Coordinates of C-alpha atoms and ligand atoms in Angstrom, one line a residue:
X1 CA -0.5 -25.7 -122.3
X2 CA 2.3 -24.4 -120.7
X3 CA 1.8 -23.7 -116.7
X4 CA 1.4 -20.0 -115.2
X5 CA 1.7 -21.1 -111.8
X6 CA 4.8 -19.6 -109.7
X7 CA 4.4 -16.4 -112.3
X8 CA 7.6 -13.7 -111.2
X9 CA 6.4 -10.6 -113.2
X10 CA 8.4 -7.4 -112.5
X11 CA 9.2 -7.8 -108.6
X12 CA 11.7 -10.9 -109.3
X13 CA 13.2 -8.7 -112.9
X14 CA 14.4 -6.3 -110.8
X15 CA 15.6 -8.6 -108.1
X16 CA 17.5 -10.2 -110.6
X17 CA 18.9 -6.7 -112.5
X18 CA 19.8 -5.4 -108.8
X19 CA 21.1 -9.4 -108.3
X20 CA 23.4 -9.3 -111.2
X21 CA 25.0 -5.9 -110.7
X22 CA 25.7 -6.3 -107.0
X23 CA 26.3 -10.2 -107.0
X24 CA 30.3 -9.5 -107.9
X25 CA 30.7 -6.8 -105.8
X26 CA 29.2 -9.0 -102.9
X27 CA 31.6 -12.0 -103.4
X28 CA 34.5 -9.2 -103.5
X29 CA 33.7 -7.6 -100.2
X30 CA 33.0 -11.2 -98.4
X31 CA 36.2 -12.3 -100.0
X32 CA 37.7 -9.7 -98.8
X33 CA 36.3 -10.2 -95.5
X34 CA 36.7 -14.0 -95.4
X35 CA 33.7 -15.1 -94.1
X36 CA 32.1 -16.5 -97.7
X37 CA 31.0 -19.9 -97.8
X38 CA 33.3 -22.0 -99.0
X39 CA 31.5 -23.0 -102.3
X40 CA 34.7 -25.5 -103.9
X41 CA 34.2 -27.9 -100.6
X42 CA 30.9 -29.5 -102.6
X43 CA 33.0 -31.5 -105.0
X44 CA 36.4 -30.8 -102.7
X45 CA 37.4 -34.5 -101.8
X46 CA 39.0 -35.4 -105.3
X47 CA 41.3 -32.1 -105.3
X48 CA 44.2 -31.3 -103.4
X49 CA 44.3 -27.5 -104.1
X50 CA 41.5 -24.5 -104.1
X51 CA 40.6 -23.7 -107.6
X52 CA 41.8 -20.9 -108.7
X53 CA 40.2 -17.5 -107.4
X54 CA 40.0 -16.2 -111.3
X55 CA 38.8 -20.2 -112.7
X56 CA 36.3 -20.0 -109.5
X57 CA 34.8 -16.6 -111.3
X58 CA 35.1 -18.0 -114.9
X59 CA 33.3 -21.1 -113.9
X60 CA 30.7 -19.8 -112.2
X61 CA 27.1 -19.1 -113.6
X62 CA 25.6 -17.5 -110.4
X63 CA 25.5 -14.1 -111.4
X64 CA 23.2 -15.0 -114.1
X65 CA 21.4 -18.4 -112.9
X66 CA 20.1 -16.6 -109.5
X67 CA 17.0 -15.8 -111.5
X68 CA 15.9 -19.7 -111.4
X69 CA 16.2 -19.9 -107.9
X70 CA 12.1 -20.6 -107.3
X71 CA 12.3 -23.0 -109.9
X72 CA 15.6 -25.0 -108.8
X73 CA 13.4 -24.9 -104.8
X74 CA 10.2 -26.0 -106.2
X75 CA 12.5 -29.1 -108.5
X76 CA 14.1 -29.8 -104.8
X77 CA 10.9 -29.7 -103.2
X78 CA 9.2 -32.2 -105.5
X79 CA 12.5 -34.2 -105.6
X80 CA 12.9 -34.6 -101.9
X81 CA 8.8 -35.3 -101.7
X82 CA 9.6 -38.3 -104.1
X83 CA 12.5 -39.5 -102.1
X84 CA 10.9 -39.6 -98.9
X85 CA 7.2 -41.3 -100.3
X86 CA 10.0 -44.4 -102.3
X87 CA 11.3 -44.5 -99.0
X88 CA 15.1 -43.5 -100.8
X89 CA 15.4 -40.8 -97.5
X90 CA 13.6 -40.9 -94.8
X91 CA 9.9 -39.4 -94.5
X92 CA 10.9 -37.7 -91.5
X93 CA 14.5 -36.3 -92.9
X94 CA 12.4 -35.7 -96.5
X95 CA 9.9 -33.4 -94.3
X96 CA 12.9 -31.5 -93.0
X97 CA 14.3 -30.9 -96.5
X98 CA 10.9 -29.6 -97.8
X99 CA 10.3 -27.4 -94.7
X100 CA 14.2 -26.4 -95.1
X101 CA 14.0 -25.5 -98.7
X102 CA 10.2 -23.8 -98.7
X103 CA 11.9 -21.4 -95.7
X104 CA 14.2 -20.6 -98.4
X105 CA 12.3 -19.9 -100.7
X106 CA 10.3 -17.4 -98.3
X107 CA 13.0 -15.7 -97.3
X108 CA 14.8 -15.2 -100.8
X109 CA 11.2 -14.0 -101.4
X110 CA 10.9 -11.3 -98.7
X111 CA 14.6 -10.4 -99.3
X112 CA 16.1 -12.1 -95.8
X113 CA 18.3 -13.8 -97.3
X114 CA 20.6 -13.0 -99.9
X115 CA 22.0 -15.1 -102.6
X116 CA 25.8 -16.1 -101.9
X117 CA 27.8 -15.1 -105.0
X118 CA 30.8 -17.7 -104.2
X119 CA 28.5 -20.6 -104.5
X120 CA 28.9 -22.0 -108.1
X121 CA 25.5 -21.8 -109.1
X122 CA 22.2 -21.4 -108.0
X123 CA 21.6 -25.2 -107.2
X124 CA 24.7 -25.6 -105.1
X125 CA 23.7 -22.0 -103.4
X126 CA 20.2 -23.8 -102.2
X127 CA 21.9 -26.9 -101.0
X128 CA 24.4 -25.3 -99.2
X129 CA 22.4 -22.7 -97.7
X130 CA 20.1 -25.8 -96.8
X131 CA 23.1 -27.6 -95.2
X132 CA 23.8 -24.6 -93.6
X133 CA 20.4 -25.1 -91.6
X134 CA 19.8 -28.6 -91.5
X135 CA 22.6 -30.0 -91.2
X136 CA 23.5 -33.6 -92.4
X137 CA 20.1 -33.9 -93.5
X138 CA 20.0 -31.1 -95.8
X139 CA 23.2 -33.1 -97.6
X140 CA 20.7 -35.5 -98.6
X141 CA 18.6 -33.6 -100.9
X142 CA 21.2 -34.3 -103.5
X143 CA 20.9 -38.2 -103.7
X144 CA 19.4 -39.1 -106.6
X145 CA 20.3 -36.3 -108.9
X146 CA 23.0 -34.4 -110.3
X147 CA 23.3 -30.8 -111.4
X148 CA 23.2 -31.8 -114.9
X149 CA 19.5 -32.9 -115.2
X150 CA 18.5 -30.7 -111.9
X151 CA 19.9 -27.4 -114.5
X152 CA 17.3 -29.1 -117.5
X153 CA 14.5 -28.9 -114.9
X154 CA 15.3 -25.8 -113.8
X155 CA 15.4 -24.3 -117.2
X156 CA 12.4 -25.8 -118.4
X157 CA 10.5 -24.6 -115.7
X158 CA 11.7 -21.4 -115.9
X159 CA 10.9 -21.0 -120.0
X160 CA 7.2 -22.8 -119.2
X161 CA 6.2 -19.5 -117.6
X162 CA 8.3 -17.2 -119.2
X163 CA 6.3 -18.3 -122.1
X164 CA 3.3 -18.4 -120.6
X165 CA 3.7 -14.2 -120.0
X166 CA 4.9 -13.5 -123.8
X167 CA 1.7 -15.3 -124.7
X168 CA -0.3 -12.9 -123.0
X169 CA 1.4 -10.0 -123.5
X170 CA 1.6 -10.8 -127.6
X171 CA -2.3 -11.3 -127.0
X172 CA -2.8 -7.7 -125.7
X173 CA -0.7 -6.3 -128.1
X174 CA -3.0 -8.3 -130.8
X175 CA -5.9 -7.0 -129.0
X176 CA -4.5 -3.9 -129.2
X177 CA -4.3 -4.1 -133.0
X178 CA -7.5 -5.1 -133.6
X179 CA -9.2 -2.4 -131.8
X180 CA -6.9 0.3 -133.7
X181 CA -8.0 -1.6 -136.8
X182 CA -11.8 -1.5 -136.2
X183 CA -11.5 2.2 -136.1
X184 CA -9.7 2.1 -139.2
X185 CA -12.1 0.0 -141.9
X186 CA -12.7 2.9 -144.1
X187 CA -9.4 5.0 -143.8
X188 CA -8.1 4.2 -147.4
X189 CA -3.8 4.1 -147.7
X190 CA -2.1 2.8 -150.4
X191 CA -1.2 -0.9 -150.4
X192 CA 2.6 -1.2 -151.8
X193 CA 5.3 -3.7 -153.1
X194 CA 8.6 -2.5 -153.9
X195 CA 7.5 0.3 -151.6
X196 CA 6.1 1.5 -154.7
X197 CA 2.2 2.5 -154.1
X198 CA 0.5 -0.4 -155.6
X199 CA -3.3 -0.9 -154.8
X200 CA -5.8 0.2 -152.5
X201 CA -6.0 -1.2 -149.0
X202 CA -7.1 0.1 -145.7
X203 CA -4.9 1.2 -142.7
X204 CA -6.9 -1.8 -140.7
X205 CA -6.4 -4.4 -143.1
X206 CA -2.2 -3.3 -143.2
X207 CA -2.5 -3.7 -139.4
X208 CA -4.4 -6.8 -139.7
X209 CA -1.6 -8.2 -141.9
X210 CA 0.4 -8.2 -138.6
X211 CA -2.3 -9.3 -136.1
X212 CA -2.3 -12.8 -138.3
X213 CA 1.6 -12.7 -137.3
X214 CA 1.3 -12.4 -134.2
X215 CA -1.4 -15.1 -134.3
X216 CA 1.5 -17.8 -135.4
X217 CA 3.9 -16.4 -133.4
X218 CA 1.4 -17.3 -130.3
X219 CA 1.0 -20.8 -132.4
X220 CA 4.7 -20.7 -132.1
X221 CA 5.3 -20.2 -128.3
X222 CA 2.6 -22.3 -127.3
X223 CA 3.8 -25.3 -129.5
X224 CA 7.7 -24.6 -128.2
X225 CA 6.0 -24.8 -124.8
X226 CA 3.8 -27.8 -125.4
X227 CA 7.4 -29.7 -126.5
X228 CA 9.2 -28.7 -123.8
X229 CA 6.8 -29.9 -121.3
X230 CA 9.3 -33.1 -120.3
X231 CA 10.2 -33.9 -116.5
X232 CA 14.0 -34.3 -116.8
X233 CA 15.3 -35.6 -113.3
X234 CA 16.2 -39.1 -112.9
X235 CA 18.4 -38.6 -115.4
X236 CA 20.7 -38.0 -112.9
X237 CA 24.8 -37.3 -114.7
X238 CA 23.8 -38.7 -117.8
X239 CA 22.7 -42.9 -117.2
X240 CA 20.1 -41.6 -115.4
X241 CA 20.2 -43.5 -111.2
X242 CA 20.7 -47.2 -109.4
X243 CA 17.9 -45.8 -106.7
X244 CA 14.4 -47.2 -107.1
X245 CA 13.2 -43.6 -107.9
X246 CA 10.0 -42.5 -109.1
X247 CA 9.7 -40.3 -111.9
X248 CA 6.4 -40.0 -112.4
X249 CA 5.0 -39.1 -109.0
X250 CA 7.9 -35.9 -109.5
X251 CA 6.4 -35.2 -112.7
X252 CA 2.7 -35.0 -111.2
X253 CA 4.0 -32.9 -108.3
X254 CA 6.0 -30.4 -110.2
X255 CA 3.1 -30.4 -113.3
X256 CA 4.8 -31.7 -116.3
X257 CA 3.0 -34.0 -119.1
X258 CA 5.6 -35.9 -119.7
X259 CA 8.9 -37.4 -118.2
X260 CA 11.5 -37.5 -120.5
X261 CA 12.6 -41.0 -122.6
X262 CA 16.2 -40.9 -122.2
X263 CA 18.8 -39.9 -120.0
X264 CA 21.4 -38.6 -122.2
X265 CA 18.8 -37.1 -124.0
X266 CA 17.3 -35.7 -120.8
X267 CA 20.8 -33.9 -119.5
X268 CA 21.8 -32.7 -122.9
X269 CA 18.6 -31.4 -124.4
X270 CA 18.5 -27.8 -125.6
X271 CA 15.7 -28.1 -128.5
X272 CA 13.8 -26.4 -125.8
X273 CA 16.0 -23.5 -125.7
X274 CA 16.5 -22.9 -128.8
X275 CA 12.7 -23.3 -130.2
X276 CA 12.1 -20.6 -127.7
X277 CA 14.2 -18.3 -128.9
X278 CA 13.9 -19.0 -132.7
X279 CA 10.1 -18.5 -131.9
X280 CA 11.2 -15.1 -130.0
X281 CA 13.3 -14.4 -133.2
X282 CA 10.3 -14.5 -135.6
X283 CA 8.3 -12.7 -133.4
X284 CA 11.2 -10.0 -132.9
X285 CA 10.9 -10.0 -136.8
X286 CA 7.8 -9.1 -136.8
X287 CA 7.5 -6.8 -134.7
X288 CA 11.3 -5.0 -136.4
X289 CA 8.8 -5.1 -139.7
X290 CA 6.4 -2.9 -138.0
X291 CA 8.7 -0.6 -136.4
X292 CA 10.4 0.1 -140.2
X293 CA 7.0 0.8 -141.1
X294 CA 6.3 3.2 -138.2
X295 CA 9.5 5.2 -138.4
X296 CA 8.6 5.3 -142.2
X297 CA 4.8 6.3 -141.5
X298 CA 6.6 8.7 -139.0
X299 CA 8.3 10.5 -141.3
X300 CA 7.8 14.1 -143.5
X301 CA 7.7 11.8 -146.4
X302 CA 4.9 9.9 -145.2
X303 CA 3.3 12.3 -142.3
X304 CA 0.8 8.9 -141.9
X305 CA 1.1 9.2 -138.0
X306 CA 1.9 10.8 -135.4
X307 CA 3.6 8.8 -132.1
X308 CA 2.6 10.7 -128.8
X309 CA 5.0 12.5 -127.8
X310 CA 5.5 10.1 -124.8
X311 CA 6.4 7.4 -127.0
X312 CA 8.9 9.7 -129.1
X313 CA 12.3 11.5 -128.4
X314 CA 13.5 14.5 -129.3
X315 CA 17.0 15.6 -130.5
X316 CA 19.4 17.6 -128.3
X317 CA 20.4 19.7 -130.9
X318 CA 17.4 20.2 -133.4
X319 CA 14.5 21.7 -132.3
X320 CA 11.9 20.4 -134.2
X321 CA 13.1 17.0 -134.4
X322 CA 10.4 14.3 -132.9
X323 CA 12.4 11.0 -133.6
X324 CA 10.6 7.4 -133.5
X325 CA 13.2 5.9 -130.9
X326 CA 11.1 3.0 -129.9
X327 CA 10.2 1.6 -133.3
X328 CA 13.7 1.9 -133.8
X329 CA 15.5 0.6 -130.8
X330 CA 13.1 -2.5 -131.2
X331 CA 14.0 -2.9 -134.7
X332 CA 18.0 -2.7 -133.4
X333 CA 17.5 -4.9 -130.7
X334 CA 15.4 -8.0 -132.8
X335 CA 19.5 -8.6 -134.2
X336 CA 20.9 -9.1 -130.9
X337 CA 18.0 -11.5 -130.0
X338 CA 18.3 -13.2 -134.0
X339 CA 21.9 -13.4 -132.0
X340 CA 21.0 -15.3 -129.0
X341 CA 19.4 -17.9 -131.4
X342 CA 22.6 -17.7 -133.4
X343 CA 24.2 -18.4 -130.4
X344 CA 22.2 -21.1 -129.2
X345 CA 22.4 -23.0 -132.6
X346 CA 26.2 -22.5 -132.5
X347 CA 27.1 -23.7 -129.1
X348 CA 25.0 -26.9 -129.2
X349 CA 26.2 -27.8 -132.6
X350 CA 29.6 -29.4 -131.5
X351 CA 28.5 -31.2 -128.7
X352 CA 29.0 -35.0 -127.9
X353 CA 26.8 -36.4 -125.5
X354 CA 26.2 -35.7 -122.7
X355 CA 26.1 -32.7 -120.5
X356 CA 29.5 -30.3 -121.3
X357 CA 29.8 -27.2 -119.7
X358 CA 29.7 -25.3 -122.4
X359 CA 25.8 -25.8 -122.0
X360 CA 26.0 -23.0 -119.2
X361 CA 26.3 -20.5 -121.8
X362 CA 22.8 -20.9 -122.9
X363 CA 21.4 -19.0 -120.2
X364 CA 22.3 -15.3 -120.4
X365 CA 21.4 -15.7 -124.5
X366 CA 17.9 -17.3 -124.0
X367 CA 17.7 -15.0 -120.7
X368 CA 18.3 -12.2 -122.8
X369 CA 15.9 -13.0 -125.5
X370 CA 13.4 -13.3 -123.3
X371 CA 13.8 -10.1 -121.7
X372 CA 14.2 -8.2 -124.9
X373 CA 11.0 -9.6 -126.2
X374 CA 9.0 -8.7 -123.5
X375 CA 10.4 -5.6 -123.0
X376 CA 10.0 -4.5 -127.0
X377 CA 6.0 -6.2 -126.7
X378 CA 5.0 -4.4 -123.8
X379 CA 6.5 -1.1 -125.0
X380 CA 5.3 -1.2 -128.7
X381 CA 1.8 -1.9 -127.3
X382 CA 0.9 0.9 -125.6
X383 CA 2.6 2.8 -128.3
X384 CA 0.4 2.2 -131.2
X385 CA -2.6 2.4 -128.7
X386 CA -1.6 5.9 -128.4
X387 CA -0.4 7.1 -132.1
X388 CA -2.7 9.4 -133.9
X389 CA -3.4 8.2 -137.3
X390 CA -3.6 10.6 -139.8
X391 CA -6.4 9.7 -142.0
X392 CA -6.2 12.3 -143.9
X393 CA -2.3 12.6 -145.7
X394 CA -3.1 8.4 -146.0
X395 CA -6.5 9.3 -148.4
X396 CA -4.3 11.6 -150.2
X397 CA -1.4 9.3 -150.8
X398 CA -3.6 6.9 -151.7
X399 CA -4.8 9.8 -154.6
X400 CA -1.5 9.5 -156.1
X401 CA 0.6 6.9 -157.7
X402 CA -2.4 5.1 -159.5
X403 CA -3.3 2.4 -157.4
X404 CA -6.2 2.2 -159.3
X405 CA -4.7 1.5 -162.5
X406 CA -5.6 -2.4 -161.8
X407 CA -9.0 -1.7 -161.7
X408 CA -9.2 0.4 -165.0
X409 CA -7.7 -2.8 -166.3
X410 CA -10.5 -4.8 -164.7
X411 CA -13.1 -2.5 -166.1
X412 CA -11.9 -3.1 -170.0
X413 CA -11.6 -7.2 -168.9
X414 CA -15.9 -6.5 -167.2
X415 CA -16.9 -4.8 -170.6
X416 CA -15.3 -8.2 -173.0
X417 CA -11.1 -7.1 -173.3
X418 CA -9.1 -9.8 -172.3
X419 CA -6.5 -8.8 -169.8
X420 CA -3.4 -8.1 -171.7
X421 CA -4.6 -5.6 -173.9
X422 CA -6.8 -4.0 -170.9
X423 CA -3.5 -3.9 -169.0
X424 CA -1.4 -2.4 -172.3
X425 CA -3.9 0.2 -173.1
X426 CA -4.7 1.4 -169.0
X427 CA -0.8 1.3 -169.1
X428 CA -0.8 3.8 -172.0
X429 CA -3.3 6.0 -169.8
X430 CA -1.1 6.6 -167.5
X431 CA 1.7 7.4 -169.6
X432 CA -0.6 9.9 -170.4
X433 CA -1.8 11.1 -167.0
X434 CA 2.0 11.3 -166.0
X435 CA 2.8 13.6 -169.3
X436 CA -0.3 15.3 -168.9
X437 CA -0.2 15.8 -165.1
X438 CA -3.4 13.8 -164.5
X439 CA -4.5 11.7 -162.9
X440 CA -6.9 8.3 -163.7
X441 CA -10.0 10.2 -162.1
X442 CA -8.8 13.6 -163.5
X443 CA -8.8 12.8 -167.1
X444 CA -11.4 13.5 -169.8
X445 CA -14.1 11.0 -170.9
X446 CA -12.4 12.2 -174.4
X447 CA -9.2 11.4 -174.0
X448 CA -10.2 7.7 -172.2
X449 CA -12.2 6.9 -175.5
X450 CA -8.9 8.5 -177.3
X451 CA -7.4 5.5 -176.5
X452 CA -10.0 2.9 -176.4
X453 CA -13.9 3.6 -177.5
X454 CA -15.1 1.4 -174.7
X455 CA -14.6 3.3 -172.2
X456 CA -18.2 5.3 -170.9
X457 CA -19.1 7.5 -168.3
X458 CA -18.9 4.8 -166.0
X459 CA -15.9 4.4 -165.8
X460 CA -15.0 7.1 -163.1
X461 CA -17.4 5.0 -160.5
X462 CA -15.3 1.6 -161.2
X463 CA -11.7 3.5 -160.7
X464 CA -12.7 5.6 -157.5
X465 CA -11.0 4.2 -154.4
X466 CA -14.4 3.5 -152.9
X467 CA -15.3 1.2 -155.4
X468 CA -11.7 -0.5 -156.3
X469 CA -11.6 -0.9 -151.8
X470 CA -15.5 -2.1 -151.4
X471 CA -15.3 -4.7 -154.6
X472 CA -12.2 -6.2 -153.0
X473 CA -14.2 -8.2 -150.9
X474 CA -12.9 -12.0 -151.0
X475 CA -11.9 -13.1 -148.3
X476 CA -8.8 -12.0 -146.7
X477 CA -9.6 -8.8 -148.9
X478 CA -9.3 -5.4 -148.1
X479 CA -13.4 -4.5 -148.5
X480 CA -13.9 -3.0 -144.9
X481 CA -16.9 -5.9 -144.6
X482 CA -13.9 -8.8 -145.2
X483 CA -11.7 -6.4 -142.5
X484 CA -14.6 -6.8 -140.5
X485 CA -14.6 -10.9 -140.7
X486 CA -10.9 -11.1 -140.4
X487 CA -11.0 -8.7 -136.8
X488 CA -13.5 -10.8 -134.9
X489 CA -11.7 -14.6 -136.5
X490 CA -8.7 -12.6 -134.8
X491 CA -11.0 -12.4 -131.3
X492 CA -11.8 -15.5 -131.5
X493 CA -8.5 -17.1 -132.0
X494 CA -6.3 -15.1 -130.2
X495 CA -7.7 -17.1 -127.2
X496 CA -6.9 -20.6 -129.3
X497 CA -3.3 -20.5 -126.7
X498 CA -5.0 -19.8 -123.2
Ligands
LIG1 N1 25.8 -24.3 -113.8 C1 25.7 -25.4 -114.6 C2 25.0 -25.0 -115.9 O1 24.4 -24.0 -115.9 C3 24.9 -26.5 -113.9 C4 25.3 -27.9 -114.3 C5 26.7 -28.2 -113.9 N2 27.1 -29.5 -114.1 C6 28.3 -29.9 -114.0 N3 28.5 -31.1 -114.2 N4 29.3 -29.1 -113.8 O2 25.0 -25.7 -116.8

């Protein structure tokens, strides 16, 4: 599936963080101090005037498209490789450009060289820092290609490992669930609807409801990743190039499966973009569903855990306060990333063929999502690794509200009732539990055979929560031997997306 290699973990986040914030203020100063680049000259020889200083910052995408700058080297790399071997450049001017652009790379890397915040974008950065060492050979990397389909490669690459990392960290925090859940077989809660308690289940089977989530969400990923795997240059603008290129040998080289079938397809594509963030979005949904539940569980009502107390915040102003900030900043921030989808979906929508600028806003909102999701996985992780579950105020809610009522029912339908009069009379057994201040287990062999004379003595083994969770043992049941199947199914799937 989708490739790990050129993986830029933390190190390259904060590069980019420290990039963004000081990549205005640097154009500023070397404005200021007139020695930037001048950027503009690249597509200069049409215009008679310098674009405007304020159009020049509205235009560019720098300050947010720095982040791709391995990815737009390695295209270039594999570009220039295919140029040279098709004899388009050559081999000895091709050797240059891949020498140029890998010194680039190391010294963006080791933090040499900064990135130039008047270029345009990060692809007119690398070739005119590369002109800016080679010469008249580093001006002809671009032949060939065009920003348009060099920005789809870019981005494609970029998403193919992003990907590749949520994968893995949804897989530890799936791993994560299903070692909380194996301690947690017998701990009995109550299962609801409505949030009104509604049958027995176990806290490992609730959590294993989300494990399977997180399962499809992984399906999801992988399959967005497994789409997007396309080689987009030689597209070129948009009716792709009159130079015997090869796209296949760039394909090999840079470790796509596929080139892509269509140039104006190729430049304007963005199903890639937005499958990865609606895949994002679901898993943001998911992971907002259990952080309701967990400020819920949190909470004097419920008392059903406890977060550690580095996982919780207080209040300035009230003492005892211990407030579930996490769960809730996660649930807050799955709306802005359902809002980088939304503005994904929204921005494409209008769009003729082929590339229009307005494409460049999809960056900072599929950017975005992507940090925001990792930041909310690897956070919650740890989190519920950590949380004490309180067994013990679960078993006792489970106690109350009459989640066994079903199984009384089932009893009467065992002994020869059919259903609907089992269901009326257990219903009138409660009435009378609730008038009586009783509960199922608590009332009187008398006062069951009030009601109905088939009720025996047996009955308080068939309605205990023991027997209503053990008999529930179908599969996908909440019987701690089913939990037990569904945990090690997860195990072994959860590797399914390697
Ligand atoms: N910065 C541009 C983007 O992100 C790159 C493509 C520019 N192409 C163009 N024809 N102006 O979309």
């Amino acid at each position: 599936m989708v490739s790990c290699r050129g993986k830029s973990s933390c190190t390259i986040l904060h590069f980019i963080v420290e990039q963004q914030g000081l990549i205005k203020e640097l154009g500023r100063l070397r404005r200021e101090e007139g020695d930037g680049l001048n950027m503009a000259k690249m597509w200069a020889g049409r215009f008679k005037k310098e674009v405007d200083e304020k159009v020049n910052d509205f235009n560019s995408s720098i300050s947010f498209d720095a982040r791709m700058y391995r990815q737009d080297i390695r295209g270039s790399i594999a570009h220039a490789t295919m140029l040279g071997a098709t004899g388009i450049i050559e081999q000895h001017e091709a050797q240059l450009i891949v020498d140029g652009l890998e010194g680039i790379l190391a010294d963006l890397d080791d933090g040499s060289l900064s990135i130039n915040p008047e270029a345009e974008d990060i692809h007119m950065f690398v070739e005119a820092e590369l002109t800016k060492r080679l010469g008249d050979t580093g001006k002809r990397l671009h032949t060939a290609r065009s920003r348009n389909d060099q920005v789809a490669l870019d981005l494609r690459l970029y998403l193919k490992d992003e990907l590749c990392e949520i994968i893995e960290m949804v897989r530890e925090l799936t791993l994560t669930i299903c070692n909380l859940a194996e301690q947690h077989t017998g701990t009995v809660m109550p299962g609801y609807t409505h949030l009104q308690r509604a049958q027995p289940v176990t806290f490992a089977h609730h959590l294993m409801a989300y494990a399977q989530m997180f399962l499809r969400d992984m399906g999801r990923l992988s399959d967005a990743g497994k789409r997007m795997d396309e080689m987009p240059l030689g597209s070129g603008a948009l009716a792709a190039t009159t130079y015997p290129i090869n796209r296949e040998k760039v394909r090999e080289l840079l470790g796509f499966a596929r080139i892509t079938a269509n140039s104006l397809d190729g430049v304007s594509d963005r199903d890639f973009c937005i499958e990865t963030a609606a895949a994002i979005s679901t898993l943001m949904m998911h992971l907002s569903r259990l952080s309701e539940e967990i400020v819920l569980w949190c909470s004097w009502e419920f008392k059903f855990i406890e977060l550690d107390d580095a996982y919780a915040t207080g209040s300035s102003i009230m003492p005892q306060k211990k407030n579930p900030d996490v769960a809730e900043l996660v649930r807050g921030k799955t709306g802005r990333v359902i809002g980088d989808l939304v503005t994904l979906l929204t921005m494409m929508k209008n769009l003729p063929l082929a590339y229009n600028k307005d494409m460049q806003e999809d960056k900072e909102a599929i950017f975005d999502a992507v940090d925001t999701v990792k930041l909310c996985v690897t956070t919650m992780t740890p989190m519920l690794a950590t949380m004490r579950v309180l067994k013990d105020n679960m078993r006792a809610a489970a106690a109350k509200g009459f989640i066994n009522a079903t199984d009384c029912a089932d009893y009467l339908v065992k002994k020869g009732l059919p259903f609907r009069d089992a269901y009326k009379i257990t219903g009138q057994l409660v009435a009378l539990c609730i008038d009586t201040d009783k509960t199922l287990e608590t009332l009187e062999l008398s006062e069951y055979q009030a009601v109905c004379d088939v009720f025996d003595e047996d009955v308080y083994k068939a309605i205990s929560l023991e027997t209503c969770l053990g008999e529930r043992k179908a599969v996908g049941g909440p019987s701690p031997s089913s939990v037990e199947k569904q945990i090690s199914r997860v195990r072994l799937l959860i590797h399914e997306h390697d």
